mmCIF file with all atom_site columns, C-alpha atoms in Angstrom:
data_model
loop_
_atom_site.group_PDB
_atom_site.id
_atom_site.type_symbol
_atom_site.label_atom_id
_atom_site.label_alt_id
_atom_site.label_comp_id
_atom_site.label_asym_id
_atom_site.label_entity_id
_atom_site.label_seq_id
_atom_site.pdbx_PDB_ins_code
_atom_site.Cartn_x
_atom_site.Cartn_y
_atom_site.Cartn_z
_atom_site.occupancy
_atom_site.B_iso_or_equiv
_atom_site.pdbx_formal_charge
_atom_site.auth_seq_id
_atom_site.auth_comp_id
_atom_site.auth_asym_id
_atom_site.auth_atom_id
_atom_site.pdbx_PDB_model_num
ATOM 1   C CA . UNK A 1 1   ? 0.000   0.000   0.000   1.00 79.00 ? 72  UNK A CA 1
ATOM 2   C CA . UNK A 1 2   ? 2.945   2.253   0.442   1.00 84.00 ? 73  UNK A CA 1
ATOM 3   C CA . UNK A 1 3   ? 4.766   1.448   -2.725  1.00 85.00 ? 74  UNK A CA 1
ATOM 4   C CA . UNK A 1 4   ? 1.185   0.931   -5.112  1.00 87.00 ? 75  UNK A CA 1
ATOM 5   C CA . UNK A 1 5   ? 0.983   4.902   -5.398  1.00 88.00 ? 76  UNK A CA 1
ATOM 6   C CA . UNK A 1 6   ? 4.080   4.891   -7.465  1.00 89.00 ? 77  UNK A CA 1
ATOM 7   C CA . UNK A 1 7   ? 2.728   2.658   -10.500 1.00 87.00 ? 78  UNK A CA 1
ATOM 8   C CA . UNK A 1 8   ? 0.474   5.673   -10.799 1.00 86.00 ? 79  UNK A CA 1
ATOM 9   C CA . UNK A 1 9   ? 3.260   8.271   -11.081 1.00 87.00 ? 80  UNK A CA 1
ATOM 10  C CA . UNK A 1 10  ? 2.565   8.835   -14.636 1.00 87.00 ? 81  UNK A CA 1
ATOM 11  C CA . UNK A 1 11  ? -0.783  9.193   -14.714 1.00 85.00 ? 82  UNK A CA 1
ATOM 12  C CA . UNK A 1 12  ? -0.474  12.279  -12.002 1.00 85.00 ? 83  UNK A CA 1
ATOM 13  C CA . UNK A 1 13  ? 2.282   13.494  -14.506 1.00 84.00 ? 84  UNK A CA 1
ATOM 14  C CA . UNK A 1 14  ? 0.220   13.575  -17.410 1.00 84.00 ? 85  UNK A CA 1
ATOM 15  C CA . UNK A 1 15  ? -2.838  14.881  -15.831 1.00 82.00 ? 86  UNK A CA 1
ATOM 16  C CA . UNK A 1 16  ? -0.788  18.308  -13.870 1.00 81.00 ? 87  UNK A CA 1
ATOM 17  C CA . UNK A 1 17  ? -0.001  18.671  -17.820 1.00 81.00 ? 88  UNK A CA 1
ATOM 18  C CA . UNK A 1 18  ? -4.231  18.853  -18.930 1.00 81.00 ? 89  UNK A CA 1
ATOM 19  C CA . UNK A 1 19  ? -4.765  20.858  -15.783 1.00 83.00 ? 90  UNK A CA 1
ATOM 20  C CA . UNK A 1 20  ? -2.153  23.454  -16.877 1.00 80.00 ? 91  UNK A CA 1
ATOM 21  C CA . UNK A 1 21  ? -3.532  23.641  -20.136 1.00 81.00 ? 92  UNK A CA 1
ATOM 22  C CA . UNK A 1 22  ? -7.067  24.010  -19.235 1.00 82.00 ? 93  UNK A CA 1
ATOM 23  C CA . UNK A 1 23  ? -6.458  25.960  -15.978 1.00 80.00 ? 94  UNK A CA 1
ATOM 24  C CA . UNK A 1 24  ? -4.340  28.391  -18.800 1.00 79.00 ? 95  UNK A CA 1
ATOM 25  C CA . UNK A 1 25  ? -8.228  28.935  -20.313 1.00 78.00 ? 96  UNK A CA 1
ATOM 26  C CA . UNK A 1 26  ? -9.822  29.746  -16.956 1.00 79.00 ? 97  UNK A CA 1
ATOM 27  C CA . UNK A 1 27  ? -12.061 26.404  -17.185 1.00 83.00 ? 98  UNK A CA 1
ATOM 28  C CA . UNK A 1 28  ? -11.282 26.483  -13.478 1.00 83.00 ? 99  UNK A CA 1
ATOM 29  C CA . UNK A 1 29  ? -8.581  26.963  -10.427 1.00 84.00 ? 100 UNK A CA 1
ATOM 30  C CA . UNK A 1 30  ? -6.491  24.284  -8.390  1.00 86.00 ? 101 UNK A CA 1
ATOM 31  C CA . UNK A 1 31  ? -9.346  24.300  -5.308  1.00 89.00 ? 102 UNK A CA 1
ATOM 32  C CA . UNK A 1 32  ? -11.623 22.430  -7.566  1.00 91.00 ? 103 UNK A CA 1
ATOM 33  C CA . UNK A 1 33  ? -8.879  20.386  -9.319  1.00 90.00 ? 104 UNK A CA 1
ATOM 34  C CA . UNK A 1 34  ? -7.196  19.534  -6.169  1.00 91.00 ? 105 UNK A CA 1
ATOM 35  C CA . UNK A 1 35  ? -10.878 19.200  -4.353  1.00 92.00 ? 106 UNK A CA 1
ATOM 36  C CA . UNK A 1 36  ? -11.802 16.376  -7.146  1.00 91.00 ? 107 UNK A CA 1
ATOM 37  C CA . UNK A 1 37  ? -8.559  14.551  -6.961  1.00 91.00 ? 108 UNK A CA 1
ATOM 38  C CA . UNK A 1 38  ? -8.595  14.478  -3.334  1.00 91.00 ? 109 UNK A CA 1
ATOM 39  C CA . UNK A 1 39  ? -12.258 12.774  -3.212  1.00 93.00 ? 110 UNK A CA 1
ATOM 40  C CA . UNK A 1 40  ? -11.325 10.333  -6.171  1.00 92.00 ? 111 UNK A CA 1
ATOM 41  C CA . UNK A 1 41  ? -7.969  9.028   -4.831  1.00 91.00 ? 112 UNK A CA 1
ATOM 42  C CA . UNK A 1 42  ? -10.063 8.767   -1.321  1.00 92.00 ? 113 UNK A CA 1
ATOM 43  C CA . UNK A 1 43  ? -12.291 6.497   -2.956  1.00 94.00 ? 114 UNK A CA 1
ATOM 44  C CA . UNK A 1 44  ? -9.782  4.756   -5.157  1.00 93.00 ? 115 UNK A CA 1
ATOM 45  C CA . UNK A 1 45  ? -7.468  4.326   -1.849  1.00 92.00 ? 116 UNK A CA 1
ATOM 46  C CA . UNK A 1 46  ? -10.819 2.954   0.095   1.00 93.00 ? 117 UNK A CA 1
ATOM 47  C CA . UNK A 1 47  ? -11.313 0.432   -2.217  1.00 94.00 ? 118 UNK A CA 1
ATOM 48  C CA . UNK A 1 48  ? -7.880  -0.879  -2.791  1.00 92.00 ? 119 UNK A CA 1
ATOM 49  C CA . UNK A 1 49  ? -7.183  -0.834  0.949   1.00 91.00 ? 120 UNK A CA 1
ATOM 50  C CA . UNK A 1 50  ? -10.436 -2.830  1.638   1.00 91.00 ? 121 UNK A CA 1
ATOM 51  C CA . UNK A 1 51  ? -8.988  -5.191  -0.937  1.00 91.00 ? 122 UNK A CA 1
ATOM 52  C CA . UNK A 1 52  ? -6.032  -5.853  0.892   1.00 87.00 ? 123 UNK A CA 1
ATOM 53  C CA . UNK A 1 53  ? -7.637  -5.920  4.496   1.00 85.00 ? 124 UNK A CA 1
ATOM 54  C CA . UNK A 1 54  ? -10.443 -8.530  3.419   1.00 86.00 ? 125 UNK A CA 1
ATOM 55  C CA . UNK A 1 55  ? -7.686  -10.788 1.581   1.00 85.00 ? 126 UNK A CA 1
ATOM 56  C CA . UNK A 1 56  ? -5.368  -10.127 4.606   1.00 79.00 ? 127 UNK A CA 1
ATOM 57  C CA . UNK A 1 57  ? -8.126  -10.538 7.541   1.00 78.00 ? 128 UNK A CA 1
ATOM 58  C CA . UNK A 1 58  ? -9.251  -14.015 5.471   1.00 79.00 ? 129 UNK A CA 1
ATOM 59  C CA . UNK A 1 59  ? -6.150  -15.363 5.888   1.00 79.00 ? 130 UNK A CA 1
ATOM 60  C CA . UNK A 1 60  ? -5.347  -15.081 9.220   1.00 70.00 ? 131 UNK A CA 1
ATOM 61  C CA . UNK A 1 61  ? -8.681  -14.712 10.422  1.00 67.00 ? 132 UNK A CA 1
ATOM 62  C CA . UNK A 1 62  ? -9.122  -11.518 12.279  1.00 62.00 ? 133 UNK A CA 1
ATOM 63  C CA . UNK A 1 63  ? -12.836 -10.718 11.154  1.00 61.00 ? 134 UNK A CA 1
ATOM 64  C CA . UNK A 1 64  ? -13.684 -13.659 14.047  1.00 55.00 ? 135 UNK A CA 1
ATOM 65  C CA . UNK A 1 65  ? -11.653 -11.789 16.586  1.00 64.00 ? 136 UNK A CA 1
ATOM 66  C CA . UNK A 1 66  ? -13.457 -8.013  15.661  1.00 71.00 ? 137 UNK A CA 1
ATOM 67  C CA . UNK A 1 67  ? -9.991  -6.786  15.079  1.00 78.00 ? 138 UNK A CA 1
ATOM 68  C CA . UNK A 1 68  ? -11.124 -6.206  11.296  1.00 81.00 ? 139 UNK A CA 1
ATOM 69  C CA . UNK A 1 69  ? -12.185 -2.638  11.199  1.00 85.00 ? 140 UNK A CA 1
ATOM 70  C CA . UNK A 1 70  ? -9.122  -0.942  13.010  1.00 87.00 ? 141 UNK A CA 1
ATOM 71  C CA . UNK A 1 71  ? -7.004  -3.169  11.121  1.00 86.00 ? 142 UNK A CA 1
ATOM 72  C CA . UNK A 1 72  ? -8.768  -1.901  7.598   1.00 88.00 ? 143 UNK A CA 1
ATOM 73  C CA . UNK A 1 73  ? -8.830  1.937   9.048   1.00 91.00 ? 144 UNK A CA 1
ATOM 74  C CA . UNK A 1 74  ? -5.003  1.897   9.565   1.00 92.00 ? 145 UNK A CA 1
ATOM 75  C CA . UNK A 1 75  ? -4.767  0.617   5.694   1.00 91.00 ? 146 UNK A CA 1
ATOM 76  C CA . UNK A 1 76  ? -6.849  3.043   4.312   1.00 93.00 ? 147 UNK A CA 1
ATOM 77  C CA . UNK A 1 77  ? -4.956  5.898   5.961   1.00 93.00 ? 148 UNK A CA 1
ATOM 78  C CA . UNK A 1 78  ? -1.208  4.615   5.117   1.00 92.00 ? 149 UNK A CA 1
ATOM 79  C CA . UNK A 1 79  ? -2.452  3.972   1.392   1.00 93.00 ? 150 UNK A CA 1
ATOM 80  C CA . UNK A 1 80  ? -4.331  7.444   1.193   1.00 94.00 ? 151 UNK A CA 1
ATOM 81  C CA . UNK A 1 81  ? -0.958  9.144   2.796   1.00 94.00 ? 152 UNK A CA 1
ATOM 82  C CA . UNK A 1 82  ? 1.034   6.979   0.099   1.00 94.00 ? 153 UNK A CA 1
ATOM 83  C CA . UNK A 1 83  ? -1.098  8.217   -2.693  1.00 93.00 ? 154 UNK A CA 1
ATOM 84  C CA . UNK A 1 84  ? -0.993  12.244  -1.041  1.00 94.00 ? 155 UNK A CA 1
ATOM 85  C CA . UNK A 1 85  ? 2.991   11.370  -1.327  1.00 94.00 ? 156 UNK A CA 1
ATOM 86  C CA . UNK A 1 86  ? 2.926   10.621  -4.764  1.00 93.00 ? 157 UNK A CA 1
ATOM 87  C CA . UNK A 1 87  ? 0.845   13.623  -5.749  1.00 92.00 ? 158 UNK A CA 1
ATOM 88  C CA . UNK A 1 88  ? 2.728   16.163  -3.784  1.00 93.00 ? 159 UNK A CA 1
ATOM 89  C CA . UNK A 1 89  ? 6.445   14.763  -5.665  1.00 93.00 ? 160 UNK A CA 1
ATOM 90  C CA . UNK A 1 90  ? 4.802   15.149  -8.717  1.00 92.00 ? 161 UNK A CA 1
ATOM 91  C CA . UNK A 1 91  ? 3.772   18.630  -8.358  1.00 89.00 ? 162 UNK A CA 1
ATOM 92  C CA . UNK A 1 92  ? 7.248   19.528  -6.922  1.00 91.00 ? 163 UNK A CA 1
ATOM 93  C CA . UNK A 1 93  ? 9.214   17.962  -9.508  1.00 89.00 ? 164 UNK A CA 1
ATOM 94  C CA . UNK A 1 94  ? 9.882   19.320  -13.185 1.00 86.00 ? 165 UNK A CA 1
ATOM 95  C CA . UNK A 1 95  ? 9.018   16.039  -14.230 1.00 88.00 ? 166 UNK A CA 1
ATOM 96  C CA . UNK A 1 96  ? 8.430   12.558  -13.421 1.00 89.00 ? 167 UNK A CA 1
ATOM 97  C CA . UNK A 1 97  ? 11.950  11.126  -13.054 1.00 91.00 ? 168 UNK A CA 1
ATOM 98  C CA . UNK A 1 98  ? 12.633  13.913  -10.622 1.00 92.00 ? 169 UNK A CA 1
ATOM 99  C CA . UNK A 1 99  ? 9.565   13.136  -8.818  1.00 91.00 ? 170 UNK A CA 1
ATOM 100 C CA . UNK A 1 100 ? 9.671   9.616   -8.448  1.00 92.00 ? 171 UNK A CA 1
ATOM 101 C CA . UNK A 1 101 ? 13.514  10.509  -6.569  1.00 93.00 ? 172 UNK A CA 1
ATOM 102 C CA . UNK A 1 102 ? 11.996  12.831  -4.347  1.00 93.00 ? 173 UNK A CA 1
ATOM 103 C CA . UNK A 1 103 ? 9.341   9.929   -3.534  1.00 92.00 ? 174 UNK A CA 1
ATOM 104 C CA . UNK A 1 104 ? 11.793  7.066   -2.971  1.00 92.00 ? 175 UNK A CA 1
ATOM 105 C CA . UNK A 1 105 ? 13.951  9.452   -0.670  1.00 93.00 ? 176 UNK A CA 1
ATOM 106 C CA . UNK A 1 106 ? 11.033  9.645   1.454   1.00 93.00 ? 177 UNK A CA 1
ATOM 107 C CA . UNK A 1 107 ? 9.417   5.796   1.890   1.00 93.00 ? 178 UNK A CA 1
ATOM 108 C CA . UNK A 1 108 ? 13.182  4.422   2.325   1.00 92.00 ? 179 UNK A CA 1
ATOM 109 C CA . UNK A 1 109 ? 13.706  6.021   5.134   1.00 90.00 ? 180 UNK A CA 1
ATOM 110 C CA . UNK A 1 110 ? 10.391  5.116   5.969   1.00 90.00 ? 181 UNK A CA 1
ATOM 111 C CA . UNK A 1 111 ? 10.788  1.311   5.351   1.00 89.00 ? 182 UNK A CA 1
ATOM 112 C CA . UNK A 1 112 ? 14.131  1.637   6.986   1.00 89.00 ? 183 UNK A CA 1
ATOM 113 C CA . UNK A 1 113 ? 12.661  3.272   10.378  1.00 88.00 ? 184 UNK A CA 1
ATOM 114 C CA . UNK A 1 114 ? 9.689   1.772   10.588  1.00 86.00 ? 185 UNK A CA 1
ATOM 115 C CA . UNK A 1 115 ? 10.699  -0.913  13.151  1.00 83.00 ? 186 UNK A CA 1
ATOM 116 C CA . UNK A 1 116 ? 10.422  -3.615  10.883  1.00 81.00 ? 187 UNK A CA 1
ATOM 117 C CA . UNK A 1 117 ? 13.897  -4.189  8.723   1.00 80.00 ? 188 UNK A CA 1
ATOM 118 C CA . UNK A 1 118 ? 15.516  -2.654  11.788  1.00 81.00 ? 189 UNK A CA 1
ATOM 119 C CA . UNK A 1 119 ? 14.837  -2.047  15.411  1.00 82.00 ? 190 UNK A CA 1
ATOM 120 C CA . UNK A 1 120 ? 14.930  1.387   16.746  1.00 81.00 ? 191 UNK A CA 1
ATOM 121 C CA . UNK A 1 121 ? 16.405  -0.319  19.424  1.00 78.00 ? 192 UNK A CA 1
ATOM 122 C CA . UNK A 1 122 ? 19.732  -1.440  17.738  1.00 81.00 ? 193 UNK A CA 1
ATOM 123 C CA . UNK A 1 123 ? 19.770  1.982   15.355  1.00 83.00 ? 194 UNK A CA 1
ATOM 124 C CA . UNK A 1 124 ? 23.020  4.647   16.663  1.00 85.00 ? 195 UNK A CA 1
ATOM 125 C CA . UNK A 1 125 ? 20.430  7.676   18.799  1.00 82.00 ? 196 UNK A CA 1
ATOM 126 C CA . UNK A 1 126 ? 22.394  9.780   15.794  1.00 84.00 ? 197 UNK A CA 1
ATOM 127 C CA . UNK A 1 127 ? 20.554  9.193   13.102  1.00 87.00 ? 198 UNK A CA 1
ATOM 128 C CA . UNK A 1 128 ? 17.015  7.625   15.010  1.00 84.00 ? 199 UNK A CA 1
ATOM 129 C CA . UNK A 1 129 ? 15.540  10.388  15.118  1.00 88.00 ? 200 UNK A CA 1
ATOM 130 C CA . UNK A 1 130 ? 14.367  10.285  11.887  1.00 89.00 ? 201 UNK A CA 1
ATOM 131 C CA . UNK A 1 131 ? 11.497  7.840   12.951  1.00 88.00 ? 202 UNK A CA 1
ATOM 132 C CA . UNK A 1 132 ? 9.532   10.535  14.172  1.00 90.00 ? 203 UNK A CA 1
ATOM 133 C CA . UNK A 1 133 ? 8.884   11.964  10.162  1.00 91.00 ? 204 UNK A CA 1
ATOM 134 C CA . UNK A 1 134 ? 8.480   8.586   9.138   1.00 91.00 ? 205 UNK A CA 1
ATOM 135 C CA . UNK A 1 135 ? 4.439   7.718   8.587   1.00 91.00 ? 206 UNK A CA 1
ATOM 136 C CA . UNK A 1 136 ? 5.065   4.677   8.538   1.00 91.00 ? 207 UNK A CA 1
ATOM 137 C CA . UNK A 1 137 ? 6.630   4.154   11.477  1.00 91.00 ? 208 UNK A CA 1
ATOM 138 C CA . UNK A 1 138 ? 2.968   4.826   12.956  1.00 91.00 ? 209 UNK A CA 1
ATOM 139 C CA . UNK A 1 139 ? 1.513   2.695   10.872  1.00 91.00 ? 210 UNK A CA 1
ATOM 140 C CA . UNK A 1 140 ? 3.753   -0.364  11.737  1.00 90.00 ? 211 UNK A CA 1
ATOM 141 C CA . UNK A 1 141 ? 2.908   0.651   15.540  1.00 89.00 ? 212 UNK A CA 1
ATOM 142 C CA . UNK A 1 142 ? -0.872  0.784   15.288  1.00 88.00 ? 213 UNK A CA 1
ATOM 143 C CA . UNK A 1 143 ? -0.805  -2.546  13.183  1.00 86.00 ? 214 UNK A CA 1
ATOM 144 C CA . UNK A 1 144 ? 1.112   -4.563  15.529  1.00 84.00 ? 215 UNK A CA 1
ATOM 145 C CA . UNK A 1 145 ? -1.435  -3.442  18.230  1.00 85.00 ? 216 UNK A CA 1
ATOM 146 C CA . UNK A 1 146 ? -4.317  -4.534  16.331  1.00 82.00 ? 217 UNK A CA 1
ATOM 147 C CA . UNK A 1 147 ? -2.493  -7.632  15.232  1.00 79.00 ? 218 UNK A CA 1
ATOM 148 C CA . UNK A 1 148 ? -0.972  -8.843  19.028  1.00 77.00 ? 219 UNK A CA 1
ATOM 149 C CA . UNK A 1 149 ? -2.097  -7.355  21.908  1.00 76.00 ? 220 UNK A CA 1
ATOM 150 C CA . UNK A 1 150 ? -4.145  -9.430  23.736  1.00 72.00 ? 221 UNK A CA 1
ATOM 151 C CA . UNK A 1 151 ? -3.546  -12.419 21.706  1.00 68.00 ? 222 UNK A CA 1
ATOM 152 C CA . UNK A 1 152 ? -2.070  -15.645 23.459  1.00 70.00 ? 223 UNK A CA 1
ATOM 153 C CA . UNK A 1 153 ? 1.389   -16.992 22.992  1.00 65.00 ? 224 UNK A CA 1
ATOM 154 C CA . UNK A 1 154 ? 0.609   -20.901 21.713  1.00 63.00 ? 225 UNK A CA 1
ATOM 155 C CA . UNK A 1 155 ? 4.648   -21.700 21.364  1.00 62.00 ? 226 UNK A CA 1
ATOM 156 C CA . UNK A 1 156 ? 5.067   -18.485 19.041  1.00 61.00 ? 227 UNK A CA 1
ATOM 157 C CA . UNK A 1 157 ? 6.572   -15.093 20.153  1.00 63.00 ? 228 UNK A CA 1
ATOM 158 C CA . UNK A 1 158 ? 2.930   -13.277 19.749  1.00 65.00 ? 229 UNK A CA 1
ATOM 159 C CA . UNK A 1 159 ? 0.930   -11.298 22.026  1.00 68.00 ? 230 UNK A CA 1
ATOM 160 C CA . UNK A 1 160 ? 1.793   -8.468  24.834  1.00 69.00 ? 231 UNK A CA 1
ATOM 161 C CA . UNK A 1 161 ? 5.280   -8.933  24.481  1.00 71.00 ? 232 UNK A CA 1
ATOM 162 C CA . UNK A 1 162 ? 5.380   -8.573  21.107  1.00 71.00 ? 233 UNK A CA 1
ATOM 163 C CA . UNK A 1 163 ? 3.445   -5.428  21.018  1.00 72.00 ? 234 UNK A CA 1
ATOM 164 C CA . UNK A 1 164 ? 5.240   -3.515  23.441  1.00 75.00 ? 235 UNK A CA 1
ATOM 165 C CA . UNK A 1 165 ? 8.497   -4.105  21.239  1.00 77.00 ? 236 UNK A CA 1
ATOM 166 C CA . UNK A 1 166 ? 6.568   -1.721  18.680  1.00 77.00 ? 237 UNK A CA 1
ATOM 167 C CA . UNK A 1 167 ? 5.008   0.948   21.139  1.00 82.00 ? 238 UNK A CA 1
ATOM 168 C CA . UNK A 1 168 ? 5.671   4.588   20.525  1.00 80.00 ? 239 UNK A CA 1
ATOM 169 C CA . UNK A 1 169 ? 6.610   6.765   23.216  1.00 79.00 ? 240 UNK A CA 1
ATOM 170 C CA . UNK A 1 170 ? 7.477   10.400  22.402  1.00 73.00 ? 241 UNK A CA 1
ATOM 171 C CA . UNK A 1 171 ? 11.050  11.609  22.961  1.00 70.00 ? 242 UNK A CA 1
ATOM 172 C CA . UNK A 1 172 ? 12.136  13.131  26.220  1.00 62.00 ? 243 UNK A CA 1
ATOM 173 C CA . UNK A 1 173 ? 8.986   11.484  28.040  1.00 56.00 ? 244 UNK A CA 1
ATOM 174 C CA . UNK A 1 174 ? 10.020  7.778   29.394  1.00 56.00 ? 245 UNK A CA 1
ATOM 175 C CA . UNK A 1 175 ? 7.576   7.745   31.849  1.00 57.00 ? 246 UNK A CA 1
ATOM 176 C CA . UNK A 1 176 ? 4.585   8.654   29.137  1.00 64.00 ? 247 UNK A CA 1
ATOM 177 C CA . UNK A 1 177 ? 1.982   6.231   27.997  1.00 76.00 ? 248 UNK A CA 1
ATOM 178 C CA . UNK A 1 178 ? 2.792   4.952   24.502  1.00 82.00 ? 249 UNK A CA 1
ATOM 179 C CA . UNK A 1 179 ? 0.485   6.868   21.773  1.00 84.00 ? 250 UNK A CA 1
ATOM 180 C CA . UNK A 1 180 ? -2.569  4.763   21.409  1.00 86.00 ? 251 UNK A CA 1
ATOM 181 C CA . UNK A 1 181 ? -4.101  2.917   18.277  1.00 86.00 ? 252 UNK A CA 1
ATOM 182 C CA . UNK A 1 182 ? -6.266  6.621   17.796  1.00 89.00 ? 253 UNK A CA 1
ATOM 183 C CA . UNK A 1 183 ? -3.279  7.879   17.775  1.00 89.00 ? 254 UNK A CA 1
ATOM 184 C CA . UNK A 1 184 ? -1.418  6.631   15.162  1.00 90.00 ? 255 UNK A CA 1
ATOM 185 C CA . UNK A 1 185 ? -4.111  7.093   13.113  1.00 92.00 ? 256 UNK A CA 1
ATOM 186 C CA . UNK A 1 186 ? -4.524  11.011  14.002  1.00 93.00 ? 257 UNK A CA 1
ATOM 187 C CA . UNK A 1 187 ? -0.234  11.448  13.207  1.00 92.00 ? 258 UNK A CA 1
ATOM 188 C CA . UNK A 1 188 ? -0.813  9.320   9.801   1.00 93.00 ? 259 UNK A CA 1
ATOM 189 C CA . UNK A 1 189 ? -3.121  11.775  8.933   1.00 95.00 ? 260 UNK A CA 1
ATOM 190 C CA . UNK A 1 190 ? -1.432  14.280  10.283  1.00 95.00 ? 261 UNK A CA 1
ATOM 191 C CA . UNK A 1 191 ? 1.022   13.278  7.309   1.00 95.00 ? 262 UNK A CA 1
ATOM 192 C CA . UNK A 1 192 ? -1.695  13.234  4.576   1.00 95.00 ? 263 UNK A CA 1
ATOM 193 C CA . UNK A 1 193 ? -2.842  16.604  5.536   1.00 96.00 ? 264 UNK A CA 1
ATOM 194 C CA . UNK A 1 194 ? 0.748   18.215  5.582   1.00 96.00 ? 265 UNK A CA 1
ATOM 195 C CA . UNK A 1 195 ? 1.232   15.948  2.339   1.00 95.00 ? 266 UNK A CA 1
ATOM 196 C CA . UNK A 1 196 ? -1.693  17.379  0.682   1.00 95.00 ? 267 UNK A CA 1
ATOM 197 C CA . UNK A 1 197 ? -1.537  21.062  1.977   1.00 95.00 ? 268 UNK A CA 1
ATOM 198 C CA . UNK A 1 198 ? 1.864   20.675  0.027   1.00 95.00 ? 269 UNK A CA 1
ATOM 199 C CA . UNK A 1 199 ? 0.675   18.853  -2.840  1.00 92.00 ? 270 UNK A CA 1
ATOM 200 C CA . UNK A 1 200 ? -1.679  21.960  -3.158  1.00 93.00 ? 271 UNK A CA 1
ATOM 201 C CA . UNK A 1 201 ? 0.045   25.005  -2.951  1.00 92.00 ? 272 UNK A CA 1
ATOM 202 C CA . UNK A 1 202 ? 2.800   23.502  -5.384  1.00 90.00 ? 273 UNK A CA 1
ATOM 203 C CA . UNK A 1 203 ? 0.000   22.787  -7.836  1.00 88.00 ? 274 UNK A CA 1
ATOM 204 C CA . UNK A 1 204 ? -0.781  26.480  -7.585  1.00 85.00 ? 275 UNK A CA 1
ATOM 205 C CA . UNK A 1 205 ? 2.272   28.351  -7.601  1.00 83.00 ? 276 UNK A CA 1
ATOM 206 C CA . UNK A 1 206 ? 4.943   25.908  -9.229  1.00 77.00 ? 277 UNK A CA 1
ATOM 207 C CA . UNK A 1 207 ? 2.409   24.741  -12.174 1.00 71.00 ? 278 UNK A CA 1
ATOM 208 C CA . UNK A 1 208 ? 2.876   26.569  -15.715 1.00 64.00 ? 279 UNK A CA 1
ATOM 209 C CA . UNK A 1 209 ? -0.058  27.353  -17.266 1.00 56.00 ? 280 UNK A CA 1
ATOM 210 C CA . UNK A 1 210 ? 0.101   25.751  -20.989 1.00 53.00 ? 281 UNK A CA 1
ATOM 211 C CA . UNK A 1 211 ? -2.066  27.427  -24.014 1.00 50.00 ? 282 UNK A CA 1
#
């Protein structure tokens, strides 16, 4: 869901080029442009996440444990960020090999921070840091909850344990309760908005009207 986005690089490429041409004739402005891309990739994003959760949730059966729904939120926000992403390098970028290096220096930090390849644990305190502007670093954290806590250890390292190997407690605060599976979700979206607030104003001051 992170990585999807990018197969549609070229289609946000080609369509900042009709917008500049047609926003060049005064058909219309980047609030409605930017309004009806945001609502289509929300539904496009809904739907392929849902995918993904039902395939994912029939596997290993968490519709019988009601674990489903936070599980499919937490997808639908990391894909919807990932697709915000996308948008936002393409509007930056002169063009779409620029772009797709702007993206890829952003998600492989994220894939190496996000507690998974790595642990935070083992990672020098120099360069850590750079978990905290990593979204999906959040959305590792809220999954494991939904996936482990809670669930009993039957010979395999799963449950509590497990789960508090992936909590997130904010910097300079030991004794703080780790953020919470709303929370998560409010900083990935935190990271669509600022992704999309972006995404905008580069579509309306960095975009060259075309006759």
């Amino acid at each position: 869901l992170t990585l999807t986005p990018f197969a549609a690089m070229s289609f946000f490429v080609e369509d900042r080029r009709y917008f500049g041409r047609e926003s060049a004739a005064h058909l219309y402005g980047a609030i409605p442009y930017h309004a009806a891309v945001t609502v289509t990739e929300a539904l496009v994003c809904t739907a392929n996440a849902s995918i993904v959760a039902v395939l994912t949730a029939w596997l290993v059966g968490l519709p019988l444990s009601g674990r489903f729904y936070p599980m499919l939120m937490i997808m639908i926000s990391q894909h919807m960020g990932a697709s915000a992403l996308v948008q936002m390098c393409t509007r930056l970028a002169p063009n779409q090999d620029v772009a797709f290096v702007l993206g890829a220096g952003y998600v492989i930090p994220c894939l190496i921070f996000a507690n998974v390849l790595a642990r935070i644990d083992d990672i020098p305190c120099s360069v850590s840091w750079v978990r905290w502007g990593c979204e999906l670093y959040y959305a590792v954290a809220g999954l494991v909850e939904v996936e482990f806590t809670g669930v009993k250890e039957l010979g395999l390292p799963v449950g509590d344990k497990v789960a508090s190997m992936y909590k997130v407690t904010l910097p300079g605060l030991p004794e703080a309760e780790p953020l919470s599976l709303k929370q998560c979700i409010a900083c990935m979206w935190a990271f669509y908005l600022l992704f999309s607030v972006v995404g905008f104003f580069a579509l309306k001051h960095f975009n060259r009207p075309q006759i």
